Structures are given as structure tokens and as C-alpha cells.
Coordinates of C-alpha atoms in Angstrom, one line a residue:
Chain A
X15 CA 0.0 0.0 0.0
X16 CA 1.5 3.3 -1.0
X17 CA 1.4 6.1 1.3
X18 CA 0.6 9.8 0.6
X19 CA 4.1 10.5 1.1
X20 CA 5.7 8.0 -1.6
X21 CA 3.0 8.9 -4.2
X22 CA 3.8 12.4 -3.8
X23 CA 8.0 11.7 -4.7
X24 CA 6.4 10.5 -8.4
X25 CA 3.6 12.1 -8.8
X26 CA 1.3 10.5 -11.9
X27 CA 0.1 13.6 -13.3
X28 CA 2.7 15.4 -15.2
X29 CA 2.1 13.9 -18.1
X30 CA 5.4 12.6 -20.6
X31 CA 8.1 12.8 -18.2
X32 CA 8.0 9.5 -16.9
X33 CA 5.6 6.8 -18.6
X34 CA 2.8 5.4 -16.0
X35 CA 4.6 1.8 -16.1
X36 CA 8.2 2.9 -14.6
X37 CA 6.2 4.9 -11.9
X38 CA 4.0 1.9 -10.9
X39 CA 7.0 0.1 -10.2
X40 CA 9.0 2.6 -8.0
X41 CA 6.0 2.4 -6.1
X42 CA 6.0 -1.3 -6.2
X43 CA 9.7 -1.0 -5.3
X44 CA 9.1 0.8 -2.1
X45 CA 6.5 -1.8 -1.2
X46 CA 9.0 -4.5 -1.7
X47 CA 11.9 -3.6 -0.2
X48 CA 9.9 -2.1 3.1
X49 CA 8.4 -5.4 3.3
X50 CA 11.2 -7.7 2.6
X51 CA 14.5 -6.0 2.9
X52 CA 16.2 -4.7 -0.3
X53 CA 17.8 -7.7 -0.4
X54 CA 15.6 -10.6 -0.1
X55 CA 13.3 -8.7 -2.9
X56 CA 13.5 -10.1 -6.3
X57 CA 12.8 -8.4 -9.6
X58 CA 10.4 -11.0 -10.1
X59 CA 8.4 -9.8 -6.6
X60 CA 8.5 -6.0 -8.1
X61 CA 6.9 -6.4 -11.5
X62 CA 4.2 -8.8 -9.8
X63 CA 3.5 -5.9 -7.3
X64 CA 3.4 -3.2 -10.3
X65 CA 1.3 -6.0 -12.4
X66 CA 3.8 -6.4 -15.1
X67 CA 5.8 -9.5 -16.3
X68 CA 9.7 -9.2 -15.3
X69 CA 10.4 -8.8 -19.1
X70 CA 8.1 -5.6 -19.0
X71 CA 9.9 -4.3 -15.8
X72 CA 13.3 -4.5 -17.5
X73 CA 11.7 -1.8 -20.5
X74 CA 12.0 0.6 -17.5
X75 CA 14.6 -0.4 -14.7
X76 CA 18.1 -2.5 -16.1
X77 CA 18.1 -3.7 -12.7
X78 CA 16.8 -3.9 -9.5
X79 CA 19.7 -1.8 -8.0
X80 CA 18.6 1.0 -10.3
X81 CA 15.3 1.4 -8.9
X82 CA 16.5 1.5 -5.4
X83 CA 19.2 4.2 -7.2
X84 CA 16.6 6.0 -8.6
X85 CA 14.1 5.8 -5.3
X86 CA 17.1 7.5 -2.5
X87 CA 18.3 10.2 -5.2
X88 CA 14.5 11.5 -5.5
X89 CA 13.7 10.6 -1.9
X90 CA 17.7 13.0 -0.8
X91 CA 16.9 15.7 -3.4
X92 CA 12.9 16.0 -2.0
X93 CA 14.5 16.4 1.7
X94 CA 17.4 18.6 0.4
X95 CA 14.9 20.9 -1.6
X96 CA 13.3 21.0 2.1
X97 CA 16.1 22.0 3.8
X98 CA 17.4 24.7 1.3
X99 CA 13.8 26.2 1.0
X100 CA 13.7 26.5 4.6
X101 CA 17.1 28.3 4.5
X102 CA 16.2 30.5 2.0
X103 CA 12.8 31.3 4.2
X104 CA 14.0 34.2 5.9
X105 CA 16.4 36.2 7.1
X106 CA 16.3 35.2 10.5
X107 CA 18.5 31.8 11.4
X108 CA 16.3 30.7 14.4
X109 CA 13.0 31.3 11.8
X110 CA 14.9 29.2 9.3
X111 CA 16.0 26.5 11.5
X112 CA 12.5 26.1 12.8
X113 CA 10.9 25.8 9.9
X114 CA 13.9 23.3 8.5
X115 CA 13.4 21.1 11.8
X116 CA 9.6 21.1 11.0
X117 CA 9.4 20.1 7.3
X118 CA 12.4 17.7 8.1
X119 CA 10.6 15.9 10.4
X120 CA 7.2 16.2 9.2
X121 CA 8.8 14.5 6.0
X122 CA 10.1 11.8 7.4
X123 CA 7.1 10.9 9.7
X124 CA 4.7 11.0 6.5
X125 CA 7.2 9.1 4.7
X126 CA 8.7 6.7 6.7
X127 CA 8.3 4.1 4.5
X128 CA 10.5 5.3 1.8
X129 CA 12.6 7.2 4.3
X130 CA 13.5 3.9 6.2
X131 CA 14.6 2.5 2.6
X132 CA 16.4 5.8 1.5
X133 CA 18.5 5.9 4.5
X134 CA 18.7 2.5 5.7
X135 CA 19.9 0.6 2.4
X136 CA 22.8 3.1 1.2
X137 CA 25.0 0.3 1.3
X138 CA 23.5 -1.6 -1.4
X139 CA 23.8 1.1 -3.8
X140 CA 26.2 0.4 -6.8
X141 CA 29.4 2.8 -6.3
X142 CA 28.4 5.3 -8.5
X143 CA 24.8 5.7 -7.3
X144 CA 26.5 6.2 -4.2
X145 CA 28.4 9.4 -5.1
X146 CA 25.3 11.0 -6.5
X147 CA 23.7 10.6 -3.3
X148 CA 26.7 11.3 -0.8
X149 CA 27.1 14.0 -2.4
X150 CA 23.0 15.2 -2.1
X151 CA 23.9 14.2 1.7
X152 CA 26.7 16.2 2.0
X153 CA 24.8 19.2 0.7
X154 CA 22.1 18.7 3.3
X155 CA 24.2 18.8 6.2
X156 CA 26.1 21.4 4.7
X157 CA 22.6 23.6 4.4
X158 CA 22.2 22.6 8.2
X159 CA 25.5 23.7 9.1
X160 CA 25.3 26.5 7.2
X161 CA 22.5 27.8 9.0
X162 CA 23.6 27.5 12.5
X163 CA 26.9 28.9 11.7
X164 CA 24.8 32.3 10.5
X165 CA 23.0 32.1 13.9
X166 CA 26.5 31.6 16.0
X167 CA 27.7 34.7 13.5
X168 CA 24.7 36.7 14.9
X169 CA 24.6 35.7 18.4
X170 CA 21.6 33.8 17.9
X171 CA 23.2 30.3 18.7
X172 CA 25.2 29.1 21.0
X173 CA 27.1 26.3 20.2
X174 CA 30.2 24.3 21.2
X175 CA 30.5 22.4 18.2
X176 CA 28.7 22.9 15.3
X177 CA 29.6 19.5 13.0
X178 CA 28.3 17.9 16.0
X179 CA 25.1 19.9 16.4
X180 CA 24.4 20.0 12.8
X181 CA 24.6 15.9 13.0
X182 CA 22.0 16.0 15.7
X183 CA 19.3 18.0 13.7
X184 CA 19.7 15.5 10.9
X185 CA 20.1 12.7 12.9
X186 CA 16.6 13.0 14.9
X187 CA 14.9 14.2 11.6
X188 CA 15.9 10.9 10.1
X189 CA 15.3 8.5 12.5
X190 CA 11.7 9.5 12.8
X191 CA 11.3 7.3 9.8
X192 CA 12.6 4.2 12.0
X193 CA 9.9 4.6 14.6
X194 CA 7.2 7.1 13.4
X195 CA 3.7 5.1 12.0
X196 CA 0.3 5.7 11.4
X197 CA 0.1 4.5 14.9
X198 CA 2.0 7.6 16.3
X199 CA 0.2 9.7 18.6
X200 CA 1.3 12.7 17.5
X201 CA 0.4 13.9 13.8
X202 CA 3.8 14.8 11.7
X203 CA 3.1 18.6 12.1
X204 CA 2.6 18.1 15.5
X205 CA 6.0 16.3 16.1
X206 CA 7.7 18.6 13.8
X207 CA 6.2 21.4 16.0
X208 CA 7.8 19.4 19.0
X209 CA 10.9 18.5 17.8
X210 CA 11.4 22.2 16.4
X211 CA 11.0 23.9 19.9
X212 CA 13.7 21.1 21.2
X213 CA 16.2 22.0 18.3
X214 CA 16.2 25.2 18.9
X215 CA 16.6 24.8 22.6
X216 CA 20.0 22.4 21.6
X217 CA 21.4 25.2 19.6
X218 CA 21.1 27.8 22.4
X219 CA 18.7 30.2 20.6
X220 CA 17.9 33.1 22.8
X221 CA 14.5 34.9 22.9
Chain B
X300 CA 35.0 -8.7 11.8
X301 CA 33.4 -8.5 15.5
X302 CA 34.1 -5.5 16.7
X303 CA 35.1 -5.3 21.0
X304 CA 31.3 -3.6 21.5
X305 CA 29.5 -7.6 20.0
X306 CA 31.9 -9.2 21.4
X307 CA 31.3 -7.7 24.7
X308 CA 27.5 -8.8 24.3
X309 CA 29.0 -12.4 24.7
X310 CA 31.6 -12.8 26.7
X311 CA 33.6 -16.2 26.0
X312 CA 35.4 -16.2 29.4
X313 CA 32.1 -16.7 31.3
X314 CA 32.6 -20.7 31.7
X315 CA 29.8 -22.8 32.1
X316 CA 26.8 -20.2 30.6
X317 CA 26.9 -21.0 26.7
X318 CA 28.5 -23.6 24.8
X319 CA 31.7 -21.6 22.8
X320 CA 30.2 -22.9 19.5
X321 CA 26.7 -20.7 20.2
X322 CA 28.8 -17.9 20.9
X323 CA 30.3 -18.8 17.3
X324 CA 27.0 -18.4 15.7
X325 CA 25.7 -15.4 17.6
X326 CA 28.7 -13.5 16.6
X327 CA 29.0 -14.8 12.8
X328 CA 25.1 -14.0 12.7
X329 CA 25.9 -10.8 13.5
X330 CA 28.4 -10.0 10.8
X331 CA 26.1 -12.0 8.1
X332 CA 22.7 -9.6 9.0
X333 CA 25.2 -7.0 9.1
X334 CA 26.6 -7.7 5.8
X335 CA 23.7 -8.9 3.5
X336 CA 20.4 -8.2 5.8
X337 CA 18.8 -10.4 7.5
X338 CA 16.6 -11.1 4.7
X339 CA 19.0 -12.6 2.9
X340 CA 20.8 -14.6 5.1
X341 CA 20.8 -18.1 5.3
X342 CA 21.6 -20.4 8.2
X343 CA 23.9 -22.0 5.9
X344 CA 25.3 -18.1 5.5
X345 CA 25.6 -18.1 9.2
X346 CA 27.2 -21.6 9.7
X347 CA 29.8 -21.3 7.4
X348 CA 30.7 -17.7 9.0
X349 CA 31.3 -19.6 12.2
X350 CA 33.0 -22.6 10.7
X351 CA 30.9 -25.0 11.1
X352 CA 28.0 -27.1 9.6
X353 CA 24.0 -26.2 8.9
X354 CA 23.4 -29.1 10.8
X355 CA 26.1 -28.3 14.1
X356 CA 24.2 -24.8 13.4
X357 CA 20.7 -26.4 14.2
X358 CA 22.0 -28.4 18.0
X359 CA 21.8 -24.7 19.2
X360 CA 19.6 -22.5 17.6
X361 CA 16.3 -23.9 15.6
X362 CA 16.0 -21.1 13.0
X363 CA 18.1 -17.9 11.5
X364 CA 15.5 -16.3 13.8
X365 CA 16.2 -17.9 16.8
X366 CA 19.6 -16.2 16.1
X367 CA 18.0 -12.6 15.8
X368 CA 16.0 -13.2 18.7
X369 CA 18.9 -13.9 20.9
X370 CA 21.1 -10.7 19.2
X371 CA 17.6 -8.1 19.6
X372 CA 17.2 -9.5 23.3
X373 CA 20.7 -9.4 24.1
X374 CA 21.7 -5.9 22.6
X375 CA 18.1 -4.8 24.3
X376 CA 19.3 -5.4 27.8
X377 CA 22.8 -4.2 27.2
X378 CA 21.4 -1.1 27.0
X379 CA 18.2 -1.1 29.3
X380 CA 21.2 -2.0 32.2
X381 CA 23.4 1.0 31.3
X382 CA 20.0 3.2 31.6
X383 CA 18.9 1.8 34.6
X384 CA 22.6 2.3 36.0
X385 CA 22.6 5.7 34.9
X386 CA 19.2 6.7 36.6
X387 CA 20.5 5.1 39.9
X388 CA 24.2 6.7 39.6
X389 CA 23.3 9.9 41.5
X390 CA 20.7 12.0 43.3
X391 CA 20.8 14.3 41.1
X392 CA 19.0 14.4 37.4
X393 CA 21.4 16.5 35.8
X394 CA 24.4 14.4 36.6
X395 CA 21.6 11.0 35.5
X396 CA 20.5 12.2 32.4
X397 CA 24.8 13.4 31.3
X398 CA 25.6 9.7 31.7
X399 CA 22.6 8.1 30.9
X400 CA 23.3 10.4 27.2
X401 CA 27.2 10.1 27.1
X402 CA 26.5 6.0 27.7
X403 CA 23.9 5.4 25.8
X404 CA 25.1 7.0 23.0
X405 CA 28.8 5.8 23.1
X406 CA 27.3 2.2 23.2
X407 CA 25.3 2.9 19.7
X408 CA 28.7 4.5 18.4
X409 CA 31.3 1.3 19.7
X410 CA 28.6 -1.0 18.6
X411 CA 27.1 0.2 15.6
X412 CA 27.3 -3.3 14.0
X413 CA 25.2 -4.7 16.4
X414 CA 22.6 -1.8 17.0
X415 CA 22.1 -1.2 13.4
X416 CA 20.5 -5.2 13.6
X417 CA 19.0 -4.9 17.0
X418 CA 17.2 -1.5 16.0
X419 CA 16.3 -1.6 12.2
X420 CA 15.2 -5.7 12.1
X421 CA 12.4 -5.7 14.5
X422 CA 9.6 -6.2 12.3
X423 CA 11.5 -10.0 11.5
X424 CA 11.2 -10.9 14.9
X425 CA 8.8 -13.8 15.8
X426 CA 5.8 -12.7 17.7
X427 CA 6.7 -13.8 21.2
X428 CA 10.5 -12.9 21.0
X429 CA 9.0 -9.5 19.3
X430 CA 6.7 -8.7 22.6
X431 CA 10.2 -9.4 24.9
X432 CA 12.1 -7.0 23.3
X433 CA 8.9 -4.3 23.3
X434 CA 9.1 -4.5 27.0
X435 CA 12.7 -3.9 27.1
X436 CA 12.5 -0.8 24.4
X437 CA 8.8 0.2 26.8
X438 CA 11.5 -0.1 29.6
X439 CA 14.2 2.1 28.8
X440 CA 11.7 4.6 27.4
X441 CA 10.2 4.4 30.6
X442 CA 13.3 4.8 32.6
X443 CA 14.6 8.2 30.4
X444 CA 11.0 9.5 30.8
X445 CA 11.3 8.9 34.7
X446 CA 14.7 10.8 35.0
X447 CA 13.5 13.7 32.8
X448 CA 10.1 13.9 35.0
X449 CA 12.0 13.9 38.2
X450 CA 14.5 16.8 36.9
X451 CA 10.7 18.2 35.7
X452 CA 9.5 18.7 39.6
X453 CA 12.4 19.9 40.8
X454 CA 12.8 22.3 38.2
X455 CA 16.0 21.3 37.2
X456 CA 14.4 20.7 33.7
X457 CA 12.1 22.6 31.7
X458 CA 10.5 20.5 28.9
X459 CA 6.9 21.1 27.7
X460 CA 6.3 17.6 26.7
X461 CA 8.3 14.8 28.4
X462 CA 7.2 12.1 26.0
X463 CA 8.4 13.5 22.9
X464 CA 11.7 14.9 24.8
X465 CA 12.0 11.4 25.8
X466 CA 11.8 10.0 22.7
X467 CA 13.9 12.7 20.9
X468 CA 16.6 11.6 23.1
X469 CA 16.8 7.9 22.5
X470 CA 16.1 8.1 19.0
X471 CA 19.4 10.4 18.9
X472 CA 21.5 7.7 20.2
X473 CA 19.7 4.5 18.6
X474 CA 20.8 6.9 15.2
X475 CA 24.4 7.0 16.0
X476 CA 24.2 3.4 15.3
X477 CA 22.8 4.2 11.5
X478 CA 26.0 6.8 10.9
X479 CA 28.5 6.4 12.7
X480 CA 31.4 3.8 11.2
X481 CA 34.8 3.1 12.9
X482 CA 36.4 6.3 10.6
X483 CA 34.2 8.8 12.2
X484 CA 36.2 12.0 13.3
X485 CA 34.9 11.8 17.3
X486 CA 35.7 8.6 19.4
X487 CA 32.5 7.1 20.8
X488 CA 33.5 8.8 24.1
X489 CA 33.6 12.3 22.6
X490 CA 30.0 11.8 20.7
X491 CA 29.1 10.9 24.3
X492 CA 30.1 14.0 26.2
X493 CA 29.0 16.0 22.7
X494 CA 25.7 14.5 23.1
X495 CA 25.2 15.0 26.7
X496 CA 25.8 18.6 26.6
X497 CA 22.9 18.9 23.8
X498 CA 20.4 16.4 25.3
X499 CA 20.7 18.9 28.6
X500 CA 20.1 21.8 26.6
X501 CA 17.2 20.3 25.1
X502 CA 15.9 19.7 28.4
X503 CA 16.3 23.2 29.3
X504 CA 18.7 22.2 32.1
X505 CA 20.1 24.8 34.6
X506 CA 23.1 25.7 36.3

């Protein structure tokens, strides 16, 4: 079952791009490998989900390797263009970390099924894939660091170490897609509320 | 590899407790989820990594998920004791909560292997052994909610909702396990005391 959150990376409407087929099965993909593991999920298991014949799935995807390729580059570049909207927000650091802590979060609670397989399987990715998706990484925390460094600057932080802190805000953002479900008490705005007073708080923002 | 942190789960000197061969598989099943998932792991996988036979595999443990079973509740209690230790180390919830963080975190960091398996395989664990290690996770939530409370009343914390805040700070140390590899820039010791500083900001700690 594909949540709102996965449908949304690939969304069906805009028409040419991507043909209806390949998108079915990046959905089917995300089905798969949160069920199974990425690596007890066979090809075979992906076209059945997308109700295609493994012939038809190869059309689209070479391998299975490129579909999970293909799944953590959109699912990084969705939470990166998250991250640098939020930077780009205002002028204010602690307004712009806020609002980064809350989207951050938020996204990973509504999509913790494709942000437990974008973040948890980077090892299977073929070398190259890899790169492309370090490097999406890197820019993320970079935005993040980026941020509180302008707050420090200001006087608006206060912070011992700022690799460190900057680690922290991603870290708790991600791992909300280990333990967030539609189970979870609190809404993903709401925890994204939460966890954005409690970021803020870590970075020492005054006032 | 094992690295000194598994290892430590099962300590070979203690005579008597385990047979050395079940310490053998506990260790090679480790390093084989670790490697390939535990998906796609066989007991055969698992034997050979311990030099020995599917069937020698079978005398101690009925199934691949006997093995995870053992690893979850093991890791599980590892770090429900270090909790409970650091609740009980002092009077004072300050001085609890520094080396509950510093512990707990420098655990996920030294054994990342290990926590990686004990904290992202859950959903493979049968039923029963599933509820166990529930308790154990209800438990040390339970136990970091308790010391944040007690700051709380004495107003050496100021949180406005200890649940999430209690969440927020195990789910930053289960993460280290997710990021941090054995070429990290910080020793698990320095992530620790990192950690610990932000955690008590989070809680609004004084003094």
C-alpha cells in the first residue's frame, strides 16, 4: 500500500516525463523492499506488485539496483529541496532553523516508509549511485551547518560544536522514519512542531 | 570482523553459561545480517561464517530467527542496564540524564554493528521474542522518561512535553548506530560527552 508521502516523490500527473509503467514500479519498489528487505526482494516480486511480467519491468529499470538508485536520489533531493527552501525562508537563522526542523521531520514521519529504505539501504547502492547521493547528503548537512553557523555569527546560537550539532538535527529528523507510524500519537506537524522547539533549545537560541 | 562492542554482548570467558560454538553463531550472525540483511541470510550463510556445519548450526539454535532473537534481546538489555545504572548513579537528574546520554550513545557509536540489527530488524522478529524485546524498548523509554520527570519537579528541567523529549533523546542515540562507522572523526566517548551537553540543553537544564 503506497502512502501519501511516496506517491507524492512521483507524482502520476505530469504527463510525458515518466511513462505510468516505470512509476508503478518505483512504487511497487518501495512496497517491496519495506516489506522484505532490499535484499531478499526479487525483480520478479517488483513487476508482480506493479502488475507487469519481469520482461516488461526491465523496459524501464536494467536492474533492481537502479530502482532503489533512482528511489534514494528522488527521496535526498525531495528532503534537500526541504532544507534549502527552509534556509532560504527568511532572514532570520532561528526562523529558518524552525521551519527546517519542521518540514524535516514532518517528511520523514509522513514518509517513513521510503525514508527507512532511502536511508537504511545506502550500502547496497552500486558505487556510483552512491556518489550521486553522498554528495545530495553532504549538501544537506552542509545547508544545516550553514544555518547554525549564520546564527552563531549573529549571536543567535550558541554552540560548542557545530559539526556535532548540525549531525544531531539530521540525525533526529531521520530516524523519525525508524519509529514514526500511522500509529503515532502525534500527527507529523505536530511532532515537527515538538521536535522544532527542542532543536532550537539544543542550539542555544535566545528569545 | 566483530568488533570489542559484540563481542562484549557475549563474553567467551564466562565458563559454564553458553556452549563456545553458540557464541560462534551469535557472533557470525551478527556480521552475516550486518553484511547482506537479514533477509538474505541463510543459516547456511551463518554456519559457514562460524566454521561449522548447517546441521552443528541447528544443536543450538532452531532457525536464523532464533539467532536474531537472541542478538535483539541481548543488545536490548545491554542497554536497558546502562540506563537503569545511569538513573540510579546519582541524586541528582542532571548528573543521571549526562551519563545516561554520554552511555547510551557511546554504546550505539562502539557497537554500531550490532545496534544497526537490534534497531532496524524488529519487524523480522517472531511474535513472542518480538513482545520481549517491546518490553525492554517500553523499559528504557520508561526509565529516560522517569529521570527527565523527576528533573521536571524539581525544576532542574524545563520540557513542555516529556514524552516526545524522551523520545527525541533515545532516538538520537539508537541513530548514532545508522552513521556512525569506525572512521568517524569523534571517538565514541567524545560523541558521548557532545551529546550529553545537547540532550541537557534540550531539556532546558540549569546551572
Amino acid at each position: 500500500m503506497t502512502d501519501q508521502a511516496t506517491a507524492d516523490l512521483w507524482p502520476g500527473e505530469r504527463t510525458g516525463e515518466r511513462p505510468e509503467a516505470a512509476r508503478r514500479l518505483l512504487l511497487a519498489a518501495v512496497d517491496s523492499f519495506a516489506r522484505r528487505g532490499y535484499h531478499a526482494t526479487t525483480t520478479r516480486d517488483i513487476a508482480t506488485a506493479a502488475g507487469m511480467s519481469p520482461a516488461a519491468l526491465y523496459i524501464h529499470y536494467p536492474s533492481k539496483a537502479a530502482l532503489l538508485s533512482e528511489i534514494s536520489r528522488t527521496g535526498h533531493q525531495a528532503t534537500l529541496n526541504l532544507v534549502e527552501h527552509a534556509a532560504r525562508s527568511d532572514s532570520d537563522p532561528v526562523a529558518q532553523m524552525r521551519l527546517l526542523v519542521e518540514d524535516f521531520t514532518a517528511w520523514h514521519a509522513r514518509g517513513h516508509t521510503v525514508g527507512r529504505i532511502v536511508n537504511h539501504e545506502l550500502h547496497a547502492l552500486p558505487d556510483e549511485d552512491f556518489e550521486v547521493v553522498a554528495e545530495l547528503r553532504r549538501r544537506i548537512e552542509e545547508t544545516v551547518k550553514a544555518v547554525i553557523d549564520t546564527g552563531v555569527a549573529s549571536g543567535a546560537f550558541d554552540v560548542p560544536d557545530v559539526r556535532t550539532a548540525a549531525r544531531a538535527v539530521t540525525s533526529l529528523g531521520i530516524d523519525v522514519s525508524r519509529w514514526y507510524t500511522d500509529r503515532s500519537s502525534e500527527t507529523p506537524e505536530e511532532l515537527g512542531r515538538r521536535y522544532g522547539i527542542l532543536v532550537l533549545r539544543m542550539l542555544g537560541a535566545t528569545g
